Tab-separated table of C-alpha atoms and ligand atoms in Angstrom:
chain	number	residue	atom	x	y	z
J	1	MET	CA	1.329	1.243	18.812
J	2	PRO	CA	0.541	4.993	18.412
J	3	ASN	CA	1.133	6.097	14.823
J	4	TYR	CA	2.043	9.569	13.504
J	5	ASP	CA	3.014	10.942	10.130
J	6	VAL	CA	6.064	12.487	11.812
J	7	VAL	CA	7.821	11.953	15.149
J	8	ILE	CA	10.297	14.610	16.301
J	9	ALA	CA	12.930	13.951	18.959
J	10	GLY	CA	13.829	17.222	20.732
J	11	GLY	CA	11.372	19.839	21.957
J	12	SER	CA	13.448	22.992	21.611
J	13	ILE	CA	13.449	25.714	18.989
J	14	SER	CA	14.163	23.665	15.851
J	15	GLY	CA	11.974	20.683	16.768
J	16	LEU	CA	9.053	22.826	17.899
J	17	LEU	CA	9.125	25.067	14.825
J	18	ALA	CA	9.243	21.984	12.600
J	19	ALA	CA	6.239	20.618	14.518
J	20	ARG	CA	4.334	23.886	14.129
J	21	GLU	CA	4.810	23.789	10.329
J	22	ILE	CA	4.065	20.073	10.012
J	23	ALA	CA	0.854	20.334	12.034
J	24	ALA	CA	-0.179	23.446	10.060
J	25	GLY	CA	0.136	21.300	6.929
J	26	GLY	CA	-2.443	18.849	8.323
J	27	LEU	CA	-0.072	16.026	9.297
J	28	SER	CA	-0.093	14.233	12.625
J	29	VAL	CA	3.082	14.948	14.593
J	30	ALA	CA	4.443	14.156	18.047
J	31	VAL	CA	7.340	15.991	19.699
J	32	LEU	CA	9.294	13.971	22.253
J	33	GLU	CA	11.276	15.966	24.800
J	34	GLU	CA	13.434	14.130	27.297
J	35	ASP	CA	13.444	16.949	29.865
J	36	ALA	CA	10.527	17.467	32.208
J	37	GLU	CA	9.663	20.935	30.917
J	38	ILE	CA	9.828	22.694	27.540
J	39	GLY	CA	12.507	25.433	27.624
J	40	THR	CA	14.093	24.150	30.829
J	41	PRO	CA	16.931	23.835	31.668
J	42	GLU	CA	17.693	26.901	29.579
J	43	HIS	CA	21.150	26.851	28.007
J	44	CYS	CA	21.113	29.940	25.845
J	45	GLY	CA	22.092	33.603	25.981
J	46	GLY	CA	18.884	34.484	24.148
J	47	LEU	CA	20.513	37.114	21.938
J	48	VAL	CA	18.659	37.396	18.634
J	49	SER	CA	17.631	39.973	16.043
J	50	ILE	CA	14.035	41.086	15.752
J	51	SER	CA	14.164	40.415	11.993
J	52	GLY	CA	15.377	36.855	12.635
J	53	ILE	CA	12.507	36.226	15.022
J	54	ARG	CA	10.060	37.560	12.436
J	55	ASP	CA	11.479	35.215	9.779
J	56	LEU	CA	10.692	32.371	12.166
J	57	GLY	CA	7.072	33.524	12.125
J	58	MET	CA	7.203	34.650	15.746
J	59	VAL	CA	6.156	37.821	17.540
J	60	PRO	CA	7.595	37.289	21.013
J	61	ASP	CA	5.111	37.677	23.893
J	62	ILE	CA	6.120	40.579	26.112
J	63	GLU	CA	7.095	38.267	28.971
J	64	THR	CA	9.566	36.401	26.726
J	65	ILE	CA	11.700	39.537	26.150
J	66	GLU	CA	14.325	40.038	28.848
J	67	ASN	CA	15.935	43.071	27.234
J	68	ASN	CA	14.897	45.129	24.208
J	69	ARG	CA	17.546	47.846	24.531
J	70	ILE	CA	20.837	46.454	23.270
J	71	ALA	CA	22.565	49.575	21.926
J	72	HIS	CA	26.304	48.832	22.102
J	73	ALA	CA	28.829	46.020	21.969
J	74	LYS	CA	32.238	46.399	23.625
J	75	ILE	CA	34.935	44.167	22.162
J	76	PHE	CA	37.994	43.565	24.344
J	77	SER	CA	41.428	42.235	23.411
J	78	PRO	CA	43.738	41.304	26.309
J	79	SER	CA	44.862	44.936	26.559
J	80	GLY	CA	42.594	46.980	24.309
J	81	CYS	CA	38.954	47.662	23.564
J	82	PHE	CA	36.666	49.161	20.962
J	83	GLU	CA	32.964	49.831	20.989
J	84	ILE	CA	30.502	49.307	18.183
J	85	SER	CA	26.973	50.617	17.971
J	86	ALA	CA	24.308	47.911	17.830
J	87	GLU	CA	21.343	50.311	17.503
J	88	ARG	CA	20.667	49.497	13.858
J	89	GLN	CA	20.877	45.753	14.352
J	90	LYS	CA	17.751	45.722	16.531
J	91	VAL	CA	18.892	42.965	18.828
J	92	ILE	CA	16.934	41.736	21.836
J	93	VAL	CA	17.479	39.199	24.611
J	94	LEU	CA	14.897	36.442	24.874
J	95	ASP	CA	14.028	34.273	27.831
J	96	ARG	CA	14.268	30.918	26.068
J	97	ARG	CA	12.264	29.216	28.833
J	98	ALA	CA	9.267	31.366	27.920
J	99	PHE	CA	9.975	31.649	24.191
J	100	ASP	CA	10.196	27.888	23.610
J	101	LYS	CA	6.891	27.478	25.453
J	102	GLN	CA	5.358	30.107	23.183
J	103	ILE	CA	6.397	28.052	20.133
J	104	ALA	CA	5.139	24.869	21.804
J	105	PHE	CA	1.772	26.559	22.286
J	106	GLN	CA	1.631	27.532	18.596
J	107	ALA	CA	2.538	23.987	17.564
J	108	GLN	CA	-0.095	22.526	19.896
J	109	LYS	CA	-2.772	24.918	18.566
J	110	ASN	CA	-1.967	23.650	15.056
J	111	GLY	CA	-2.523	20.094	16.268
J	112	ALA	CA	0.929	18.858	17.329
J	113	GLU	CA	1.206	16.607	20.360
J	114	ILE	CA	4.018	17.381	22.799
J	115	ARG	CA	5.278	14.802	25.276
J	116	VAL	CA	7.802	15.799	27.923
J	117	LYS	CA	9.903	13.372	29.972
J	118	CYS	CA	9.920	11.124	26.930
J	119	SER	CA	13.375	10.204	25.669
J	120	MET	CA	13.956	8.862	22.157
J	121	ARG	CA	16.271	5.844	22.126
J	122	SER	CA	16.380	4.664	18.506
J	123	PHE	CA	14.728	4.914	15.138
J	124	GLY	CA	14.670	2.162	12.494
J	125	LYS	CA	12.657	-0.133	10.272
J	126	GLU	CA	10.883	-3.074	11.888
J	127	GLY	CA	9.128	-5.262	9.327
J	128	SER	CA	7.158	-2.873	7.168
J	129	GLU	CA	7.004	-0.133	9.822
J	130	TYR	CA	9.337	2.667	10.890
J	131	VAL	CA	9.542	2.629	14.671
J	132	VAL	CA	10.811	5.170	17.199
J	133	LYS	CA	11.721	3.506	20.491
J	134	THR	CA	11.360	5.742	23.521
J	135	SER	CA	11.321	5.652	27.317
J	136	GLU	CA	7.487	5.693	27.038
J	137	GLY	CA	7.157	2.843	24.569
J	138	ASP	CA	7.245	2.543	20.782
J	139	PHE	CA	5.732	4.885	18.181
J	140	SER	CA	5.403	4.204	14.477
J	141	CYS	CA	5.761	6.966	11.906
J	142	ASN	CA	6.490	7.722	8.256
J	143	PHE	CA	9.222	10.267	8.929
J	144	PHE	CA	11.544	10.942	11.845
J	145	VAL	CA	13.014	14.360	12.677
J	146	ASP	CA	16.193	14.461	14.749
J	147	ALA	CA	16.156	17.776	16.666
J	148	ARG	CA	18.175	16.521	19.636
J	149	GLY	CA	20.725	19.342	19.493
J	150	ILE	CA	24.381	18.758	20.332
J	151	ALA	CA	23.520	15.394	21.907
J	152	SER	CA	23.019	14.119	18.361
J	153	ILE	CA	25.957	15.715	16.523
J	154	ILE	CA	28.491	15.004	19.271
J	155	SER	CA	28.314	11.302	18.400
J	156	ARG	CA	29.445	12.114	14.834
J	157	ASN	CA	32.301	14.513	15.561
J	158	ARG	CA	33.720	15.720	18.882
J	159	ASP	CA	36.208	18.084	17.300
J	160	GLY	CA	33.591	20.740	16.613
J	161	VAL	CA	32.422	20.861	20.222
J	162	LEU	CA	33.620	23.431	22.770
J	163	HIS	CA	32.806	23.508	26.474
J	164	SER	CA	30.893	26.494	27.738
J	165	ALA	CA	29.746	27.792	31.088
J	166	GLN	CA	27.155	30.509	31.505
J	167	TYR	CA	25.969	31.996	34.782
J	168	GLU	CA	23.083	34.323	35.510
J	169	VAL	CA	24.509	37.015	37.731
J	170	TYR	CA	23.497	40.166	39.538
J	171	ALA	CA	26.349	42.682	39.364
J	172	SER	CA	26.678	46.453	39.284
J	173	TRP	CA	29.232	46.150	36.423
J	174	ILE	CA	26.588	44.882	33.972
J	175	GLU	CA	25.300	47.737	31.806
J	176	HIS	CA	21.696	47.399	30.685
J	177	ASP	CA	22.282	48.244	27.013
J	178	THR	CA	25.774	46.856	26.376
J	179	ILE	CA	27.007	43.440	25.324
J	180	GLU	CA	30.619	42.640	26.138
J	181	VAL	CA	32.873	40.209	24.303
J	182	ALA	CA	36.426	39.505	25.510
J	183	PHE	CA	39.042	37.654	23.457
J	184	ASN	CA	42.002	36.012	25.142
J	185	SER	CA	43.686	33.060	23.423
J	186	GLN	CA	45.066	31.695	26.690
J	187	GLN	CA	41.879	31.890	28.730
J	188	TYR	CA	39.326	31.090	25.983
J	189	PRO	CA	41.210	29.520	23.048
J	190	GLY	CA	39.079	29.568	19.898
J	191	PHE	CA	36.237	31.482	21.526
J	192	PHE	CA	35.621	34.328	23.989
J	193	ALA	CA	33.945	35.448	27.190
J	194	TRP	CA	30.643	37.314	26.995
J	195	ILE	CA	28.168	39.394	28.961
J	196	ILE	CA	24.563	39.572	27.782
J	197	PRO	CA	22.565	42.039	29.905
J	198	THR	CA	19.042	41.114	30.893
J	199	GLY	CA	18.550	44.391	32.785
J	200	GLN	CA	20.550	47.031	34.672
J	201	GLY	CA	22.851	45.130	37.001
J	202	LYS	CA	21.883	41.642	35.814
J	203	GLY	CA	22.730	39.373	32.929
J	204	LYS	CA	24.188	36.162	31.545
J	205	VAL	CA	27.957	35.911	31.761
J	206	GLY	CA	29.709	33.089	29.961
J	207	VAL	CA	32.867	31.659	28.459
J	208	ALA	CA	33.692	28.892	26.000
J	209	GLY	CA	36.962	27.608	24.637
J	210	ARG	CA	38.862	24.634	23.312
J	211	ARG	CA	40.080	22.202	25.968
J	212	ILE	CA	39.381	24.553	28.880
J	213	ASN	CA	37.811	24.043	32.243
J	214	ALA	CA	34.908	26.384	31.502
J	215	ALA	CA	33.852	26.733	35.147
J	216	SER	CA	37.345	27.893	36.266
J	217	ALA	CA	37.751	30.180	33.244
J	218	LEU	CA	34.378	31.793	33.922
J	219	GLN	CA	35.150	32.263	37.616
J	220	ARG	CA	38.417	34.041	36.696
J	221	TYR	CA	36.554	36.251	34.228
J	222	ILE	CA	33.910	37.140	36.818
J	223	ASP	CA	36.580	37.820	39.468
J	224	SER	CA	38.312	40.190	37.041
J	225	LYS	CA	35.072	42.167	36.671
J	226	GLY	CA	34.251	42.619	40.363
J	227	LYS	CA	31.688	41.638	42.983
J	228	CYS	CA	28.515	39.787	42.012
J	229	SER	CA	25.928	37.223	43.061
J	230	ILE	CA	25.594	34.128	40.903
J	231	VAL	CA	21.989	32.959	40.836
J	232	ARG	CA	22.172	30.193	38.239
J	233	LYS	CA	24.904	28.077	36.650
J	234	VAL	CA	24.709	26.210	33.345
J	235	TYR	CA	27.346	24.101	31.612
J	236	ALA	CA	26.677	23.101	28.031
J	237	PRO	CA	28.606	22.164	24.908
J	238	ILE	CA	28.451	24.382	21.819
J	239	TRP	CA	29.007	23.415	18.161
J	240	ILE	CA	31.309	25.554	16.009
J	241	ASN	CA	32.215	23.449	12.947
J	242	GLY	CA	29.381	24.421	10.641
J	243	PRO	CA	26.664	22.312	9.021
J	244	LEU	CA	26.688	18.605	8.236
J	245	ARG	CA	27.098	17.809	4.527
J	246	SER	CA	23.607	16.370	4.380
J	247	PHE	CA	20.501	16.846	6.539
J	248	VAL	CA	18.338	14.161	4.950
J	249	PHE	CA	18.953	10.425	5.186
J	250	ASP	CA	16.057	8.447	3.736
J	251	ARG	CA	13.250	9.008	6.285
J	252	THR	CA	15.375	10.801	8.850
J	253	ILE	CA	15.587	14.595	8.668
J	254	ILE	CA	18.088	16.399	10.885
J	255	VAL	CA	17.452	19.966	12.052
J	256	GLY	CA	19.017	22.651	14.236
J	257	ASP	CA	22.133	22.075	16.315
J	258	ALA	CA	21.854	18.358	15.512
J	259	ALA	CA	22.604	19.334	11.888
J	260	GLY	CA	25.350	21.821	12.874
J	261	GLN	CA	23.203	24.824	11.985
J	262	SER	CA	24.579	27.248	14.590
J	263	LYS	CA	27.067	29.957	13.588
J	264	PRO	CA	30.742	28.900	13.605
J	265	THR	CA	31.843	32.236	15.114
J	266	THR	CA	29.421	32.714	18.027
J	267	ALA	CA	27.544	29.374	18.143
J	268	GLY	CA	24.368	31.477	17.940
J	269	GLY	CA	21.592	29.282	16.626
J	270	ILE	CA	18.182	30.678	17.526
J	271	TYR	CA	17.678	32.054	14.018
J	272	THR	CA	19.674	29.626	11.862
J	273	CYS	CA	18.587	26.472	13.735
J	274	GLY	CA	15.031	27.794	13.958
J	275	MET	CA	14.983	28.292	10.182
J	276	GLY	CA	16.209	24.705	9.854
J	277	GLY	CA	13.084	23.592	11.709
J	278	VAL	CA	10.759	25.806	9.669
J	279	LEU	CA	12.202	24.753	6.285
J	280	ALA	CA	12.321	21.068	7.212
J	281	GLY	CA	8.709	21.183	8.438
J	282	ARG	CA	7.511	22.731	5.176
J	283	ALA	CA	9.472	20.233	3.062
J	284	LEU	CA	7.998	17.357	5.069
J	285	VAL	CA	4.460	18.566	4.416
J	286	ASP	CA	5.151	18.503	0.662
J	287	ALA	CA	6.910	15.134	0.799
J	288	ALA	CA	4.087	13.517	2.787
J	289	ASP	CA	1.422	14.649	0.320
J	290	LYS	CA	-0.397	11.573	-1.020
J	291	LYS	CA	0.249	12.581	-4.615
J	292	ASN	CA	3.992	12.386	-3.895
J	293	ASP	CA	4.049	8.760	-2.793
J	294	ASP	CA	6.819	7.919	-5.232
J	295	ARG	CA	9.917	7.433	-3.057
J	296	ASN	CA	12.333	9.287	-5.317
J	297	LYS	CA	9.995	12.226	-5.542
J	298	GLN	CA	9.666	12.273	-1.760
J	299	GLN	CA	13.433	12.344	-1.366
J	300	LEU	CA	13.714	15.204	-3.843
J	301	LEU	CA	11.115	17.187	-1.931
J	302	LEU	CA	12.882	16.528	1.373
J	303	LYS	CA	16.194	17.544	-0.162
J	304	ARG	CA	14.611	20.899	-0.924
J	305	TYR	CA	14.896	21.632	2.780
J	306	GLU	CA	18.633	21.054	2.511
J	307	SER	CA	19.042	23.285	-0.541
J	308	ASN	CA	16.776	26.023	0.858
J	309	TRP	CA	18.715	26.171	4.141
J	310	SER	CA	22.033	26.105	2.286
J	311	SER	CA	21.108	28.877	-0.103
J	312	MET	CA	20.108	31.048	2.866
J	313	PHE	CA	23.084	30.347	5.099
J	314	LYS	CA	25.897	28.339	3.463
J	315	PRO	CA	27.783	31.282	1.854
J	316	GLU	CA	27.655	33.114	5.193
J	317	PHE	CA	28.722	30.048	7.198
J	318	ASP	CA	31.667	29.463	4.801
J	319	LYS	CA	32.915	32.984	5.551
J	320	LEU	CA	32.368	32.534	9.282
J	321	LEU	CA	34.428	29.337	9.162
J	322	VAL	CA	37.307	31.406	7.736
J	323	ALA	CA	36.877	33.897	10.611
J	324	ARG	CA	36.937	30.955	13.015
J	325	ARG	CA	40.204	29.616	11.559
J	326	LEU	CA	41.695	33.078	11.915
J	327	LEU	CA	40.655	33.296	15.563
J	328	GLU	CA	42.087	29.837	16.272
J	329	ARG	CA	45.487	30.961	14.911
J	330	MET	CA	45.727	34.212	16.847
J	331	ASP	CA	47.741	34.452	20.035
J	332	ASN	CA	47.180	37.330	22.451
J	333	LYS	CA	49.758	39.542	20.748
J	334	ALA	CA	48.050	39.088	17.374
J	335	ILE	CA	44.642	39.842	18.927
J	336	ASP	CA	46.015	43.004	20.575
J	337	ASP	CA	47.824	44.121	17.413
J	338	LEU	CA	44.793	43.486	15.250
J	339	ILE	CA	42.376	45.359	17.485
J	340	ALA	CA	44.851	48.253	17.849
J	341	THR	CA	44.977	48.722	14.060
J	342	ILE	CA	41.226	49.036	13.504
J	343	PRO	CA	40.406	52.654	12.616
J	344	PRO	CA	37.238	54.314	13.992
J	345	GLU	CA	35.861	54.706	10.408
J	346	SER	CA	35.804	50.908	9.933
J	347	VAL	CA	33.979	50.464	13.242
J	348	GLN	CA	31.536	53.182	12.214
J	349	GLU	CA	30.912	51.516	8.833
J	350	ALA	CA	30.425	48.116	10.473
J	351	SER	CA	27.882	49.690	12.864
J	352	ILE	CA	25.922	51.140	9.969
J	353	ASP	CA	26.058	48.264	7.466
J	354	GLY	CA	26.350	45.305	9.836
J	355	ASP	CA	23.646	42.664	10.017
J	356	PHE	CA	23.488	40.650	13.245
J	357	ASP	CA	22.356	37.500	11.428
J	358	PHE	CA	24.930	37.805	8.632
J	359	HIS	CA	27.815	39.363	10.495
J	360	SER	CA	30.534	38.375	8.000
J	361	THR	CA	29.909	41.759	6.317
J	362	ALA	CA	30.739	43.643	9.521
J	363	LEU	CA	33.740	41.365	10.120
J	364	ALA	CA	35.010	42.039	6.595
J	365	LYS	CA	34.657	45.800	7.154
J	366	ILE	CA	36.585	45.651	10.420
J	367	LEU	CA	39.259	43.208	9.272
J	368	GLY	CA	39.514	44.912	5.883
J	369	ALA	CA	41.257	47.940	7.436
J	370	LYS	CA	44.838	47.996	6.160
J	371	GLY	CA	46.765	46.959	9.281
J	372	ALA	CA	44.206	44.359	10.355
J	373	ALA	CA	44.087	42.817	6.875
J	374	ARG	CA	47.895	42.500	6.886
J	375	ILE	CA	47.826	40.622	10.212
J	376	ALA	CA	44.957	38.417	9.038
J	377	LYS	CA	46.756	37.594	5.796
J	378	ALA	CA	49.986	36.754	7.596
J	379	LEU	CA	48.034	34.203	9.652
J	380	LEU	CA	45.737	32.729	7.020
J	381	GLY	CA	47.406	33.472	3.657
J	382	ASN	CA	45.131	33.820	0.645
J	383	GLU	CA	42.305	31.967	2.397
J	384	ILE	CA	41.444	35.285	4.059
J	385	ARG	CA	40.194	36.504	0.646
J	386	ARG	CA	37.105	34.391	1.139
J	387	LEU	CA	36.221	36.663	4.058
J	388	ILE	CA	37.845	39.924	2.913
J	389	PRO	CA	37.694	40.040	-0.890
J	390	GLY	CA	40.657	41.856	-2.456
J	391	SER	CA	42.939	41.505	0.583
O	1	FAD	C1	25.673	28.793	26.760
O	1	FAD	C2	24.992	28.992	25.441
O	1	FAD	C3	24.593	30.268	25.066
O	1	FAD	C4	23.955	30.460	23.835
O	1	FAD	N1	23.569	31.720	23.498
O	1	FAD	C5	22.937	31.935	22.331
O	1	FAD	C6	22.490	33.237	21.980
O	1	FAD	O1	22.666	34.207	22.731
O	1	FAD	N2	21.860	33.403	20.785
O	1	FAD	C7	21.653	32.354	19.926
O	1	FAD	O2	21.091	32.559	18.836
O	1	FAD	N3	22.041	31.093	20.251
O	1	FAD	C8	22.674	30.861	21.427
O	1	FAD	N4	23.051	29.596	21.767
O	1	FAD	C9	22.764	28.495	20.828
O	1	FAD	C10	21.307	28.073	20.872
O	1	FAD	O3	20.919	27.873	22.206
O	1	FAD	C11	21.137	26.778	20.066
O	1	FAD	O4	21.736	26.936	18.795
O	1	FAD	C12	19.683	26.411	19.880
O	1	FAD	O5	19.024	26.252	21.117
O	1	FAD	C13	19.585	25.119	19.087
O	1	FAD	O6	18.264	24.690	19.088
O	1	FAD	P1	17.903	23.160	18.768
O	1	FAD	O7	16.442	23.061	18.861
O	1	FAD	O8	18.539	22.756	17.493
O	1	FAD	O9	18.635	22.318	19.898
O	1	FAD	P2	18.576	22.428	21.469
O	1	FAD	O10	18.117	23.765	21.901
O	1	FAD	O11	19.898	21.956	21.958
O	1	FAD	O12	17.474	21.381	21.889
O	1	FAD	C14	17.620	19.997	21.765
O	1	FAD	C15	16.498	19.377	22.590
O	1	FAD	O13	16.502	17.969	22.399
O	1	FAD	C16	16.270	17.339	23.647
O	1	FAD	N5	16.804	15.980	23.535
O	1	FAD	C17	18.094	15.589	23.452
O	1	FAD	N6	18.170	14.254	23.340
O	1	FAD	C18	16.896	13.790	23.343
O	1	FAD	C19	16.325	12.498	23.251
O	1	FAD	N7	17.083	11.401	23.130
O	1	FAD	N8	14.982	12.389	23.292
O	1	FAD	C20	14.178	13.488	23.430
O	1	FAD	N9	14.681	14.735	23.533
O	1	FAD	C21	16.015	14.886	23.472
O	1	FAD	C22	17.013	18.232	24.625
O	1	FAD	O14	16.545	18.018	25.948
O	1	FAD	C23	16.677	19.616	24.090
O	1	FAD	O15	15.483	20.131	24.622
O	1	FAD	C24	23.697	29.363	22.976
O	1	FAD	C25	24.070	28.073	23.367
O	1	FAD	C26	24.711	27.889	24.583
O	1	FAD	C27	25.097	26.505	25.004
């Protein structure tokens, strides 16, 4: 039976970044990906900050960038709209098909082995060995990394999963440098519709929401915008309930969407899930070091991944969970009233101080305006103070 220090199930951003780090640390590692091609089928908008990508240790190849000119975001309520500048946030749109392959190439150069069309079925102890059972036979390993995305977490908790649909479309109403986000509690309860431009007149248009038929909701949204050609359709679940309590269970380490590491507000996970992979990979290298063969010590070193990820993201995710609860309580009147009360100065401040990867600060600036804070407090009570201190 082939043996590796680490076997990773899931060859997307978190699994591949973990593999890159593990192989760089001199360990043998195999990545098992059930699909036939890394990065495909793509189920991502690709929106990410340049600083986030740098933290992941990546400089995207030119062909992986679909749009490097996101300058504005238009936020719509059912009957209102405001625009925020995104210039300072330095946000780009990545082609995940190409970007994931770029990470796979880095991992492979470090010594990782990547196997596509290889589906992991189970992991457990057999005699004295830890065995991963797959569609291509059994592998033994010392550690197992679960990077299977939503497929893994959905079995633990369905409540945090929303349905989404995202189409690639060609349409004259898509502006090259502008993201659009539309809130409507009847059409997209608990989420929103979005447009992510990949060029002038083309982009990714999507919706997600609780208990909706995402395909019908997206068609209605597209019809409301005007004529277009749809050139690709994707339906995928998203996770919005925040991280699992623990990411480490004995020899199993959970990373990325499988660990609930995507943002509770937008379900964006390229940066936060990617960092999960990077931090887990580094912790595994330390834990697998021969001088750390004491089991308790190994567990402590693995748990460092958990504490490092949490100290980077947990305070932010806690605030975003408050924003999520607020959104879930708002009907269309509340959304309209709230957006109508936001003064231009708050939008301006949010544009200047906002950080795409830690957007609770911008949310607090916008919701902190007097009228908006009153509406938010009426809906959430004192809990809103965790997002808007002093409200
Ligand atoms: C419609 C949509 C739009 C999004 N837009 C954005 C965005 O604009 N910006 C952003 O930051 N994030 C976005 N996200 C979220 C982002 O795509 C995810 O957070 C991120 O891809 C998570 O990476 P991951 O590696 O943890 O999991 P995934 O990318 O879900 O990868 C899991 C991998 O595991 C494989 N797998 C599953 N089961 C098995 C098995 N048994 N054996 C082997 N392999 C298996 C899957 O085939 C897959 O390749 C979006 C998500 C969706 C659905």
